[in-house]
mmCIF file of C-alpha atoms in Angstrom:
data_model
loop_
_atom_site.group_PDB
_atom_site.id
_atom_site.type_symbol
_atom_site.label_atom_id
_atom_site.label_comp_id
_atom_site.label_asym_id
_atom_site.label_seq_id
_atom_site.Cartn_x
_atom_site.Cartn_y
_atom_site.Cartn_z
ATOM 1 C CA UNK A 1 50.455 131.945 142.130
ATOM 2 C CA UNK A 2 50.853 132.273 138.130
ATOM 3 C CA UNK A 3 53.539 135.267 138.867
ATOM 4 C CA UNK A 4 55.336 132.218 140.838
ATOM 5 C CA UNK A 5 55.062 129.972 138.483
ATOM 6 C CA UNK A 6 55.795 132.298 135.673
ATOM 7 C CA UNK A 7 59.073 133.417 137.486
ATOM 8 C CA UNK A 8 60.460 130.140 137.771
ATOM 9 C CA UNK A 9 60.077 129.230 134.365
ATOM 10 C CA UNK A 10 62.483 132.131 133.616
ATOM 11 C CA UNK A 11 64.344 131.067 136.457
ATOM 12 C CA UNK A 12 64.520 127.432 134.388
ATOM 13 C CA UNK A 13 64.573 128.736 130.794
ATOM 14 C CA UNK A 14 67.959 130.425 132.135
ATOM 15 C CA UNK A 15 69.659 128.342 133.506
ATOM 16 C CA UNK A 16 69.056 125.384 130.582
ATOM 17 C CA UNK A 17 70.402 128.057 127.918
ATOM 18 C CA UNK A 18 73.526 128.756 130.304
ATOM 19 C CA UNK A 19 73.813 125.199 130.792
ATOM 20 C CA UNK A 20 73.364 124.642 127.185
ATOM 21 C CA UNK A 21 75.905 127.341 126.421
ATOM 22 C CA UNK A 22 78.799 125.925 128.878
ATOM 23 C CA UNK A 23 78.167 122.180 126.829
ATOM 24 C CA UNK A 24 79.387 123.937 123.166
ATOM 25 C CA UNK A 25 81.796 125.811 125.028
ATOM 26 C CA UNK A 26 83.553 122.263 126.245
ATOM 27 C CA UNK A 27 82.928 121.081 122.966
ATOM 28 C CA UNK A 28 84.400 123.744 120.771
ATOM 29 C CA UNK A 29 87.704 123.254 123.923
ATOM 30 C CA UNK A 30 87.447 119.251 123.544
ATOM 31 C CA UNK A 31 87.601 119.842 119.077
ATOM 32 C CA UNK A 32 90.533 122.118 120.034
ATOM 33 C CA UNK A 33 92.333 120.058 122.126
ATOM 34 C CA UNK A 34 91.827 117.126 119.567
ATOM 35 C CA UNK A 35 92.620 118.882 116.694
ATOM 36 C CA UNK A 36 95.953 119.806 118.638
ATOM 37 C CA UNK A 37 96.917 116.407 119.501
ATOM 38 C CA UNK A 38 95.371 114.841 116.056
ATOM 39 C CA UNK A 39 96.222 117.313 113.077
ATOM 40 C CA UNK A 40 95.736 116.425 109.253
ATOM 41 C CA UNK A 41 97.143 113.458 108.004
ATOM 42 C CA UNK A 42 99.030 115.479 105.580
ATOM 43 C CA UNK A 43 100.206 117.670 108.197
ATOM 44 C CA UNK A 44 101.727 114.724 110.112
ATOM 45 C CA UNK A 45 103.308 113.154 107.326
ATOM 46 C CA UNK A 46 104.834 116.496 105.993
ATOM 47 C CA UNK A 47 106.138 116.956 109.391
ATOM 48 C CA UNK A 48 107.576 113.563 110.135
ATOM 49 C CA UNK A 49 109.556 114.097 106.506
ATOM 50 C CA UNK A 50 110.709 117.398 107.060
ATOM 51 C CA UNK A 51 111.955 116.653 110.890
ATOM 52 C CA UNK A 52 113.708 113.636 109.711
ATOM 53 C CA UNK A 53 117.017 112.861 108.245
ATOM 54 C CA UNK A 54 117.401 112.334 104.605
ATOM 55 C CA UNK A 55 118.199 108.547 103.887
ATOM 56 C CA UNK A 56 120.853 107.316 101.265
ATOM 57 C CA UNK A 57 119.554 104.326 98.670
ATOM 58 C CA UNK A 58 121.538 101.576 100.775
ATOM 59 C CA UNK A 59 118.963 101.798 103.892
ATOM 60 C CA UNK A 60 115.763 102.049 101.894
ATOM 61 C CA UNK A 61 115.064 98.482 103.008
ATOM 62 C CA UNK A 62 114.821 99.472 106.231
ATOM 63 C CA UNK A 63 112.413 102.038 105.281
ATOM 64 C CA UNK A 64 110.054 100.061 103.197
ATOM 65 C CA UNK A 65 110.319 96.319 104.513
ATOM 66 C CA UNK A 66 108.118 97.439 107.692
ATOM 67 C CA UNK A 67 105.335 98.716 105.009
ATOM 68 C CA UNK A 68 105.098 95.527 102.699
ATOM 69 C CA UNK A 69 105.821 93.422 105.492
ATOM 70 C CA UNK A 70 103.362 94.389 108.174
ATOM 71 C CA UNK A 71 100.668 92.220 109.804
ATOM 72 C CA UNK A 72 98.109 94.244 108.133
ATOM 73 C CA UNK A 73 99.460 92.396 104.418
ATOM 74 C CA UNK A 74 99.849 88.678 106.299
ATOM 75 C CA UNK A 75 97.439 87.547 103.336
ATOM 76 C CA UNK A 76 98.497 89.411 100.485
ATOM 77 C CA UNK A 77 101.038 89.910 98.125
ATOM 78 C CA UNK A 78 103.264 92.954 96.815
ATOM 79 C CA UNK A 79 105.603 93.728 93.855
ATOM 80 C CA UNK A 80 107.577 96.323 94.155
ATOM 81 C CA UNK A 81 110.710 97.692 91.810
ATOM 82 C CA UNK A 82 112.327 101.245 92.307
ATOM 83 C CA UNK A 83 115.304 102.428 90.572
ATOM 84 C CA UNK A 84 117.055 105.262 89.416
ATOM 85 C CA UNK A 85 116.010 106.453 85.931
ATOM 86 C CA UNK A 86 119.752 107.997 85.167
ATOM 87 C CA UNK A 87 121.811 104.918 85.886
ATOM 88 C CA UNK A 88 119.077 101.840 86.527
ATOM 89 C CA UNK A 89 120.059 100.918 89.562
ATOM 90 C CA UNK A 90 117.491 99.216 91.915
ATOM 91 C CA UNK A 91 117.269 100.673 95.064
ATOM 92 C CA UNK A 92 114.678 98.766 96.397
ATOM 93 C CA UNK A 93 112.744 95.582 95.097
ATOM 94 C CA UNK A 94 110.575 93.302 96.539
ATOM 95 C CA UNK A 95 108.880 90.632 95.060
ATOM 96 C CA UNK A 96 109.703 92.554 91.392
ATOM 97 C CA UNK A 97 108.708 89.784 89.095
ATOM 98 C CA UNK A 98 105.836 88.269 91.083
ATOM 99 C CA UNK A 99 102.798 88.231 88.423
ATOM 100 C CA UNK A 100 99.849 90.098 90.046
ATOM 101 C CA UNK A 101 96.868 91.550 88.965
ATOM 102 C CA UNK A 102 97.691 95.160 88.027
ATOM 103 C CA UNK A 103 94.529 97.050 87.077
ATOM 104 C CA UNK A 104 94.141 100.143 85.387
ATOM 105 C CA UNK A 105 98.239 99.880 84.884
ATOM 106 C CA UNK A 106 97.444 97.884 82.026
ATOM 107 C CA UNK A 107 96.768 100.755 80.358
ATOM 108 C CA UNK A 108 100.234 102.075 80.631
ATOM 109 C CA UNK A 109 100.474 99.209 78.106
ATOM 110 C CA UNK A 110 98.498 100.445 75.084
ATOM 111 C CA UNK A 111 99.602 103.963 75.758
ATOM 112 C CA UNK A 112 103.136 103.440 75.340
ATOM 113 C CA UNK A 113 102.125 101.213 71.698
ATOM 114 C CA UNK A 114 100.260 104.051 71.530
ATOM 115 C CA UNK A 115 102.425 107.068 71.130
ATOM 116 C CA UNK A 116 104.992 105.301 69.265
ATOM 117 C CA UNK A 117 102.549 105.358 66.565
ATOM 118 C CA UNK A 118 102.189 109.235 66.438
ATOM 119 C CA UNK A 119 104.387 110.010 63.693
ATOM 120 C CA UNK A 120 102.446 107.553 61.374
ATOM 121 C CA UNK A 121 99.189 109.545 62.018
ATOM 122 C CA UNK A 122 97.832 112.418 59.308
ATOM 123 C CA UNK A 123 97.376 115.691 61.454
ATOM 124 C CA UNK A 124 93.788 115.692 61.015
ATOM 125 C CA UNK A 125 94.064 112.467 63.504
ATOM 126 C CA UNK A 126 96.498 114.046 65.802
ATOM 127 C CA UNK A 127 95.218 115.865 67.814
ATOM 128 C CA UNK A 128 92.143 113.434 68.830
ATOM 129 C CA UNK A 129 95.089 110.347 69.157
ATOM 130 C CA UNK A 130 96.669 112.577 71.697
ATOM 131 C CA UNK A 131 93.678 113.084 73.601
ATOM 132 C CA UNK A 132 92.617 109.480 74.062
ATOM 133 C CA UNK A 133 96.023 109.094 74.826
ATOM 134 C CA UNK A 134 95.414 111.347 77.653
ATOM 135 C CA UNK A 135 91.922 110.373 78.938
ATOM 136 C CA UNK A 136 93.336 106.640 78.873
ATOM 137 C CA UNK A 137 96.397 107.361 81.433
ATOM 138 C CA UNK A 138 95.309 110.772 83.561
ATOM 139 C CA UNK A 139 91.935 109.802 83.731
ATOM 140 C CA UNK A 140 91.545 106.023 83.500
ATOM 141 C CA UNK A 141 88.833 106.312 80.949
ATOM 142 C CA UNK A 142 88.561 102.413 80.746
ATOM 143 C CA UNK A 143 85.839 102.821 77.450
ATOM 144 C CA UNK A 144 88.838 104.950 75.499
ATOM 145 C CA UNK A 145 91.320 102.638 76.934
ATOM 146 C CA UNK A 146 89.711 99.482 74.914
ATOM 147 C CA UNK A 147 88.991 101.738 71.863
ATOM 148 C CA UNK A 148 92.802 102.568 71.794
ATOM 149 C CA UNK A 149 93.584 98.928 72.252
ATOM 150 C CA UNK A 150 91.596 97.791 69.516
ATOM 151 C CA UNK A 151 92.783 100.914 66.965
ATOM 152 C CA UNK A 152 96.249 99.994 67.862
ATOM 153 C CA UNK A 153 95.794 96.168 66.316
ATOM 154 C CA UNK A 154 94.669 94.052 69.793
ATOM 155 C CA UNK A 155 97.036 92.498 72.235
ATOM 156 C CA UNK A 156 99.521 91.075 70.345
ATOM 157 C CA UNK A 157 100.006 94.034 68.243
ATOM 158 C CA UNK A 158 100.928 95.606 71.951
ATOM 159 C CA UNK A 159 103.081 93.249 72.374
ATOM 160 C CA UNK A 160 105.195 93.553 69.182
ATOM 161 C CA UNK A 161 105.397 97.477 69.607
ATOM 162 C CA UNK A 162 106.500 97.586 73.395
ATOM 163 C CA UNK A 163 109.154 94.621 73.322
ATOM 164 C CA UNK A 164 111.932 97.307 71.730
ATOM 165 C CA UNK A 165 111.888 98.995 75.078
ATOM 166 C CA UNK A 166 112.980 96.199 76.735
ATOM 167 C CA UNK A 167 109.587 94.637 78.087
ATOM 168 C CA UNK A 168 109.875 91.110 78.066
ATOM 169 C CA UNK A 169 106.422 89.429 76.945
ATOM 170 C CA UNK A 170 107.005 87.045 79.348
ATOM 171 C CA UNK A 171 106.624 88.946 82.318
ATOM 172 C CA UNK A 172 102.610 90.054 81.513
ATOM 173 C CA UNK A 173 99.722 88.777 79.739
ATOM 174 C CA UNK A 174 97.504 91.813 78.689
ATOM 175 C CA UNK A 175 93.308 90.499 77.929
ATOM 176 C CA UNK A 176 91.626 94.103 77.330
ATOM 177 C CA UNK A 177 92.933 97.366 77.481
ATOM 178 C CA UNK A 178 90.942 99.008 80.556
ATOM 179 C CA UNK A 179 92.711 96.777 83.366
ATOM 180 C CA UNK A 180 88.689 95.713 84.225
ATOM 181 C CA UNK A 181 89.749 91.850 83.735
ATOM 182 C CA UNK A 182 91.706 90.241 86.752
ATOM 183 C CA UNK A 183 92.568 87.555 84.037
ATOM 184 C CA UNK A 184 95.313 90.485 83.818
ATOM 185 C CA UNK A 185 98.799 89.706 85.135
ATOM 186 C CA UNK A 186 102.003 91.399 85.356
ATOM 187 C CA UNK A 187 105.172 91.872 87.555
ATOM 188 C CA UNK A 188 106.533 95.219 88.524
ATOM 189 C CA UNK A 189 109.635 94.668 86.184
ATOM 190 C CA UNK A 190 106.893 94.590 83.699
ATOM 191 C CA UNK A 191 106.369 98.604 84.066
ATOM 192 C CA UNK A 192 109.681 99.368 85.396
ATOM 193 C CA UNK A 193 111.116 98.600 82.359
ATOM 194 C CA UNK A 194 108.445 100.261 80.161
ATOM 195 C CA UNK A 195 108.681 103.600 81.932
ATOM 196 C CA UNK A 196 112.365 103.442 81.428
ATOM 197 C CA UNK A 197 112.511 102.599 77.577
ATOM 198 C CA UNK A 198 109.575 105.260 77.582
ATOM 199 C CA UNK A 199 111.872 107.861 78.752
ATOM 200 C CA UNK A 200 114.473 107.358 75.881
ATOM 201 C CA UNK A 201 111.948 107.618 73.126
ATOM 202 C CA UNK A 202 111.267 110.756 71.048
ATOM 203 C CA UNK A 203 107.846 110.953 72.261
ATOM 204 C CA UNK A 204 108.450 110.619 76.046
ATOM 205 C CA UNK A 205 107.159 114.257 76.572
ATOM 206 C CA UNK A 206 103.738 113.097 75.186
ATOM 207 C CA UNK A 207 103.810 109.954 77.306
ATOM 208 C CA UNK A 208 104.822 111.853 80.868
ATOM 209 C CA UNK A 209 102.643 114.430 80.224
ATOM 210 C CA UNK A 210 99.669 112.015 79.513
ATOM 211 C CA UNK A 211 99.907 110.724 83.189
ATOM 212 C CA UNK A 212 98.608 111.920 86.256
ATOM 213 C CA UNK A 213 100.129 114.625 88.574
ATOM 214 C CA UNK A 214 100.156 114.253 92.455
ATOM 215 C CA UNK A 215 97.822 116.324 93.704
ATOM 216 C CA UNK A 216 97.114 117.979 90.625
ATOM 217 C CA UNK A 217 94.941 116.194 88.089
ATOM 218 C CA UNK A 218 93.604 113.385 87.493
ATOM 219 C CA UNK A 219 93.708 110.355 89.461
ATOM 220 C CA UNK A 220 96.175 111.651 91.517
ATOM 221 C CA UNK A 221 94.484 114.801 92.045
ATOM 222 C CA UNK A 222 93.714 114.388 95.879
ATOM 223 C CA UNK A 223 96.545 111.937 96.725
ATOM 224 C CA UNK A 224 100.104 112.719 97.488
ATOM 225 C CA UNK A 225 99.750 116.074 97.996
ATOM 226 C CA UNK A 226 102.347 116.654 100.705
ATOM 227 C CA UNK A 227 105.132 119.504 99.563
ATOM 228 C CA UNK A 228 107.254 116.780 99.195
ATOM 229 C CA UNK A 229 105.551 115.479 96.411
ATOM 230 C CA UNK A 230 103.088 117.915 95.321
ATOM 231 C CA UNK A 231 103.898 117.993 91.286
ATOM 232 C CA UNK A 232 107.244 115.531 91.828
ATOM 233 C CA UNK A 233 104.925 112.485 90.914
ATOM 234 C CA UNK A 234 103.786 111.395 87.755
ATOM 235 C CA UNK A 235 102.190 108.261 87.489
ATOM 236 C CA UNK A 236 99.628 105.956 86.774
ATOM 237 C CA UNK A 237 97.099 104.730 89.497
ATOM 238 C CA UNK A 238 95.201 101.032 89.487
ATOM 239 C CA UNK A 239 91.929 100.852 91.590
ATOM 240 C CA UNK A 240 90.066 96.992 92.022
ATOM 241 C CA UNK A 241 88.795 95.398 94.730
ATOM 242 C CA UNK A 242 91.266 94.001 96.792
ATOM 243 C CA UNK A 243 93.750 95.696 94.133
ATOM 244 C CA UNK A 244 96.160 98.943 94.110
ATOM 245 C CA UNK A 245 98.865 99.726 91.710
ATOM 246 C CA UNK A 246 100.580 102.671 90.941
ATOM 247 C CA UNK A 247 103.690 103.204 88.061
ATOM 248 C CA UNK A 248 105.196 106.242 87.313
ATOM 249 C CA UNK A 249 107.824 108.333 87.942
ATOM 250 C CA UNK A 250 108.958 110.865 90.970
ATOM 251 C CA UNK A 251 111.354 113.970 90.538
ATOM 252 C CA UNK A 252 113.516 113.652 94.106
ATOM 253 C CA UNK A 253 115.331 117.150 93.995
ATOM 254 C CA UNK A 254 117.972 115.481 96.431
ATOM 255 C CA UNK A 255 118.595 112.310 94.687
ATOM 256 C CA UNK A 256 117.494 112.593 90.850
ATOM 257 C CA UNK A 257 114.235 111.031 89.077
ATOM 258 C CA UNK A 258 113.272 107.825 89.671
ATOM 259 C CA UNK A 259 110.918 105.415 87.959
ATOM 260 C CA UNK A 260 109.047 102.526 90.337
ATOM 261 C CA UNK A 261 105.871 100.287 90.322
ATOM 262 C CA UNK A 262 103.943 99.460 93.509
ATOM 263 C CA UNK A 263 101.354 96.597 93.480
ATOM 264 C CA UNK A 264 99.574 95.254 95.882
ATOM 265 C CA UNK A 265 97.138 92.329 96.118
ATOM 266 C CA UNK A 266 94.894 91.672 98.814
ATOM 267 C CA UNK A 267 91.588 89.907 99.156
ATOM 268 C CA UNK A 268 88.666 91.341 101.695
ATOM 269 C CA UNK A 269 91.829 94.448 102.793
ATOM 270 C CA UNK A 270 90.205 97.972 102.257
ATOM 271 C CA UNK A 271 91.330 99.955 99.518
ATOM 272 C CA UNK A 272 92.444 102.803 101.837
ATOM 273 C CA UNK A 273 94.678 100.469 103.620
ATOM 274 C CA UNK A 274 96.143 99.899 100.817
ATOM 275 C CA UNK A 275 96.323 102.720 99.241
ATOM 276 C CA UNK A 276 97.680 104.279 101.991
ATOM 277 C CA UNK A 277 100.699 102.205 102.425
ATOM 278 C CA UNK A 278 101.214 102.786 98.413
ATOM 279 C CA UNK A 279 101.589 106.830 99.044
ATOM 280 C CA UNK A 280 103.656 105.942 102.512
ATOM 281 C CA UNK A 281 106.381 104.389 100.367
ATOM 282 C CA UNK A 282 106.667 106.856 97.804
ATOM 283 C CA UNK A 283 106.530 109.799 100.109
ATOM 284 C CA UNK A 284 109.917 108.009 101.667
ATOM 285 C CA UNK A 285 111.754 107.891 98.473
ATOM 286 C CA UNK A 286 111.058 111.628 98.664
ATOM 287 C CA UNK A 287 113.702 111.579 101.372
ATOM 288 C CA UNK A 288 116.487 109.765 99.588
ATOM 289 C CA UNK A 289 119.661 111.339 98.783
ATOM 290 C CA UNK A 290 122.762 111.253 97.017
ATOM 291 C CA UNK A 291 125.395 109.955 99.961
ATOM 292 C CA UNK A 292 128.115 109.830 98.131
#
């Protein structure tokens, strides 16, 4: 009787382990079947770009309207300015000088005041100026971002230092340096036409180098990393609830650089969502091209 029972336990300890063993087996075949049908993110998008037709500037509306205008943004509100940084011309706007909150792109702000005042500094200052410079725009360090504010003279010192490049005081009102404060405002012309004064100054290097790299440091160290724009973006990002912004500049090696700000306002929408769409727009201006 116990060499029974003891036989069919083997009997049934078998079979459960085979049974066991042909479950992971499906599972391992359902993962690969999913993963086949469902790849990376990245992997899609860098596919969809390079299997697609490069675009000229005159159709980028009908590449971006869908984006800013989808259900998902009913409630919200974008600004959005792109041109190019050689000759200024827009290439795609939307709602440019709409005053939203911008976040951290405030900071853009104080660094700009900021390096203009380099060549006024003794070198034992230098080198620590240039590093808060840096902390302030790659990282978003919002404590060295009010420090530098309140070195540089407060807001309305700012003010008086970045009108030359062609921002008009008119189109932001600046309360602290970090971008913390929604009592922030400003339109997308606002940075547009910083990053473009920016780029004719002395000290641009400083500036462009102080930002963040897609997919390489900073902010931007795990976003747009497709080829497309893997080290082609450099710009500055702007995280709050129910707030995204990013300014900067992209190198398109079919087109030429450009310079663009993308905000985006939205009570209650997830950040992701949000940020997502953000990256979706600037991964198609990697597609533009000169059409002659």
């Amino acid at each position: 009787m116990r060499l029974n029972q003891r036989i069919r336990y083997y009997i049934y300890r078998s079979i459960s382990v085979l049974v066991a063993l042909a479950i992971v087996a499906s599972s391992f075949a359902i993962d690969r079947t999913a993963s086949a049908l469902n790849p990376p993110s990245n992997q899609v998008q860098h596919n969809r770009i390079a299997n697609s037709p490069n675009i000229c500037p005159s159709n980028l509306n009908s590449v971006l309207d869908p984006i800013v205008n989808a259900p998902t943004f009913d409630k919200g509100q974008w600004g959005v300015l792109v041109q190019s940084l050689a000759t200024g011309q827009t290439l795609y706007e939307h709602n440019a000088d709409l005053s939203l909150i911008p976040a951290s792109n405030i900071k853009l702000l104080t660094t700009a005041a900021a390096v203009q005042n380099v060549p006024n500094l003794p070198p034992i200052d230098l080198e620590e100026w240039l590093r808060s410079i840096s902390l302030v725009n790659r990282d978003s360090n919002n404590r060295q971002a009010n420090r530098l504010l309140s070195r540089m003279g407060g807001v309305q010192a700012i003010k008086t230092v970045i009108a030359p490049l062609g921002v008009n005081p008119d189109t932001y009102f600046q309360v602290d340096g970090s971008g913390l404060s929604r009592s922030n405002r400003a339109e997308a012309t606002t940075f547009v036409n910083l990053l473009r004064g920016m780029s004719n100054l002395p000290g641009n290097k400083i500036f462009y180098d102080s930002l963040s790299i897609a997919g390489t440091n900073g902010t931007l160290s795990n976003r747009l990393t497709d080829p497309f724009l893997l080290g082609r973006v450099h710009a500055k990002t702007g995280t709050l609830k129910g707030v995204r912004t990013l300014s900067g500049y992209l190198d398109n090696p079919n087109y030429g650089k450009m310079v663009f700000s993308m905000m985006v306002n939205q009570s209650g929408l997830s950040g992701k969502v949000m940020t997502n769409a953000i990256d979706d727009m600037v991964l198609e201006l990697a597609r533009v091209k000169n059409c002659g």
